Short mmCIF file of C-alpha atoms in Angstrom, two decimals:
data_model
loop_
_atom_site.label_atom_id
_atom_site.label_comp_id
_atom_site.label_asym_id
_atom_site.label_seq_id
_atom_site.Cartn_x
_atom_site.Cartn_y
_atom_site.Cartn_z
CA VAL A 28 -8.32 3.02 8.83
CA CYS A 29 -6.24 -0.15 9.13
CA HIS A 30 -5.96 -2.52 6.19
CA PHE A 31 -4.59 -5.99 6.80
CA PHE A 32 -3.23 -7.90 3.80
CA GLY A 33 -2.86 -11.63 3.28
CA THR A 34 -3.82 -13.87 6.17
CA PRO A 35 -2.33 -12.24 9.25
CA THR A 36 -1.50 -14.43 12.22
CA ARG A 37 -1.61 -11.35 14.47
CA ILE A 38 -3.44 -8.04 14.11
CA GLU A 39 -3.65 -5.21 16.60
CA LEU A 40 -5.05 -1.71 16.67
CA LEU A 41 -2.76 0.52 18.72
CA ALA A 42 -3.42 3.69 20.74
CA PHE A 43 -0.43 5.19 22.50
CA PRO A 44 -0.75 7.06 25.81
CA GLY A 45 0.63 10.54 26.33
CA SER A 46 -1.02 12.27 23.40
CA THR A 47 -4.48 13.67 22.86
CA ARG A 48 -6.84 10.76 22.30
CA GLY A 49 -6.69 9.56 18.69
CA GLU A 50 -3.57 11.53 17.77
CA ASP A 51 -1.01 8.73 18.19
CA VAL A 52 -2.36 5.47 16.81
CA GLY A 53 -1.25 2.50 14.79
CA CYS A 54 -1.95 -0.85 13.18
CA LEU A 55 0.24 -3.92 13.61
CA SER A 56 0.09 -7.12 11.61
CA THR A 57 2.22 -10.23 11.33
CA THR A 58 1.87 -12.30 8.15
CA ASP A 59 4.20 -15.13 7.11
CA GLY A 60 6.80 -13.95 9.64
CA LYS A 61 6.75 -10.36 8.33
CA VAL A 62 5.86 -7.66 10.86
CA MET A 63 4.35 -4.36 9.69
CA THR A 64 3.39 -1.50 11.98
CA LEU A 65 1.83 1.65 10.59
CA TYR A 66 1.80 4.71 12.85
CA ALA A 67 -0.24 7.92 12.43
CA THR A 68 0.81 10.70 14.81
CA ARG A 69 -0.05 14.37 15.18
CA TYR A 70 2.99 15.60 17.12
CA THR A 71 2.60 18.53 19.49
CA PRO A 72 4.82 20.40 18.96
CA ALA A 73 5.25 19.33 15.36
CA ILE A 74 8.46 17.57 14.30
CA SER A 75 9.98 17.27 10.84
CA ALA A 76 9.77 14.14 8.71
CA ASP A 77 13.53 13.76 9.15
CA GLU A 78 13.14 13.82 12.95
CA ALA A 79 10.39 11.19 12.69
CA LEU A 80 12.69 9.10 10.48
CA GLN A 81 15.43 9.36 13.12
CA HIS A 82 12.90 8.16 15.77
CA GLY A 83 12.10 5.20 13.51
CA ILE A 84 15.79 4.40 13.04
CA ALA A 85 16.25 4.52 16.82
CA GLY A 86 13.39 2.02 17.14
CA ILE A 87 15.09 -0.28 14.65
CA ARG A 88 18.38 -0.05 16.52
CA ASP A 89 16.53 -0.83 19.76
CA SER A 90 14.94 -3.95 18.22
CA PHE A 91 18.01 -4.95 16.18
CA PRO A 92 21.20 -3.72 17.94
CA ASP A 93 23.41 -4.99 15.09
CA ALA A 94 21.37 -3.29 12.32
CA GLN A 95 23.53 -2.08 9.43
CA PRO A 96 22.22 0.35 6.79
CA THR A 97 21.66 -1.06 3.33
CA PRO A 98 20.97 1.18 0.33
CA ALA A 99 17.51 1.48 -1.18
CA THR A 100 17.36 0.04 -4.68
CA MET A 101 13.90 1.39 -5.52
CA THR A 102 11.33 3.98 -4.53
CA VAL A 103 7.58 3.40 -4.62
CA SER A 104 5.41 6.50 -4.81
CA THR A 105 1.85 7.55 -5.53
CA GLU A 106 0.97 10.57 -7.65
CA GLY A 107 -0.29 13.43 -5.49
CA ALA A 108 0.97 11.82 -2.27
CA PRO A 109 3.95 13.00 -0.22
CA THR A 110 7.31 11.46 -1.05
CA PRO A 111 8.45 9.23 1.81
CA LEU A 112 11.82 9.27 3.54
CA VAL A 113 13.20 5.72 3.73
CA ALA A 114 15.90 3.86 5.66
CA HIS A 115 16.61 0.14 5.15
CA PHE A 116 18.77 -2.14 7.29
CA LEU A 117 20.05 -5.69 7.49
CA ALA A 118 20.19 -7.24 10.94
CA THR A 119 20.34 -10.53 12.79
CA ARG A 120 17.65 -12.04 15.00
CA ASP A 121 18.07 -15.49 16.56
CA GLY A 122 20.97 -16.19 14.19
CA ALA A 123 18.97 -15.39 11.05
CA ARG A 124 19.35 -12.45 8.66
CA TRP A 125 16.48 -9.94 8.63
CA PHE A 126 15.54 -6.98 6.47
CA THR A 127 14.05 -4.09 8.45
CA SER A 128 12.89 -0.72 7.22
CA VAL A 129 11.27 2.53 8.26
CA MET A 130 9.37 4.89 5.94
CA VAL A 131 8.05 8.31 6.95
CA ALA A 132 5.89 10.98 5.30
CA GLU A 133 3.92 14.03 6.44
CA SER A 134 0.48 15.12 5.32
CA ASN A 135 -1.95 17.71 6.72
CA GLY A 136 -0.28 17.93 10.14
CA TRP A 137 0.06 14.16 10.53
CA THR A 138 3.23 12.08 10.42
CA TYR A 139 2.84 8.58 8.97
CA LYS A 140 5.48 5.93 9.62
CA LEU A 141 5.71 2.33 8.47
CA ARG A 142 8.02 -0.13 10.21
CA TYR A 143 8.53 -3.34 8.23
CA SER A 144 10.66 -6.32 9.27
CA ALA A 145 10.97 -9.73 7.62
CA PRO A 146 13.30 -12.70 7.56
CA ALA A 147 15.71 -12.30 4.65
CA PRO A 148 17.77 -15.43 4.02
CA GLU A 149 20.83 -14.81 1.87
CA ALA A 150 19.08 -16.28 -1.18
CA THR A 151 16.10 -13.90 -0.87
CA PRO A 152 16.37 -10.75 -2.99
CA LEU A 153 16.01 -7.71 -0.73
CA MET A 154 14.14 -5.94 -3.52
CA SER A 155 11.07 -8.08 -2.81
CA HIS A 156 10.94 -6.70 0.75
CA GLU A 157 11.55 -3.14 -0.44
CA LEU A 158 8.75 -3.53 -2.97
CA GLU A 159 6.27 -4.95 -0.45
CA ALA A 160 6.98 -2.31 2.20
CA GLY A 161 6.99 0.47 -0.41
CA ALA A 162 3.73 -0.71 -1.97
CA VAL A 163 1.95 -0.88 1.40
CA PHE A 164 3.14 2.62 2.32
CA ALA A 165 2.27 3.98 -1.14
CA LEU A 166 -1.29 2.64 -0.72
CA VAL A 167 -1.57 4.36 2.65
CA LEU A 168 -0.21 7.66 1.33
CA GLY A 169 -2.47 7.48 -1.73
CA GLU A 170 -5.48 6.94 0.52
CA ILE A 171 -4.67 9.81 2.86
CA SER A 172 -3.88 12.17 -0.01
CA ARG A 173 -7.42 11.63 -1.34
CA ALA A 174 -9.09 11.99 2.07
CA PRO A 175 -10.78 15.31 2.88
CA VAL A 176 -8.80 17.55 5.22
CA GLN A 177 -10.37 17.78 8.68
#
């Protein structure tokens, strides 16, 4: 299930080729210049959450070649949901500073990944981006942790 927050200027439902139908899907939205893509994948063979995080980091480096890690200042979690692995970066796009992040968690044979990118002018506290990305992912993980196992 895809949830789109705010008033997105772009929304897409994604299905990726190469996997069994329905086992590599996603949701993409762009709102106020922020881009969020949520992926749900059942890898065959299975990979670890750390491997999935490394795939997400590679995607960031592909989109933002100058991406530099920046430490997380907070963690957002939901009781009963898996604890996500997180990597945050600062990068430049078209001469402007951006915050970009990847979050990964596993649940019931599925790997969930959120990619979040947003303009981050020097005066903008990065914590606001960490909080927004973390809250969106916590909502997703809370929802899947309550869903019946199929």
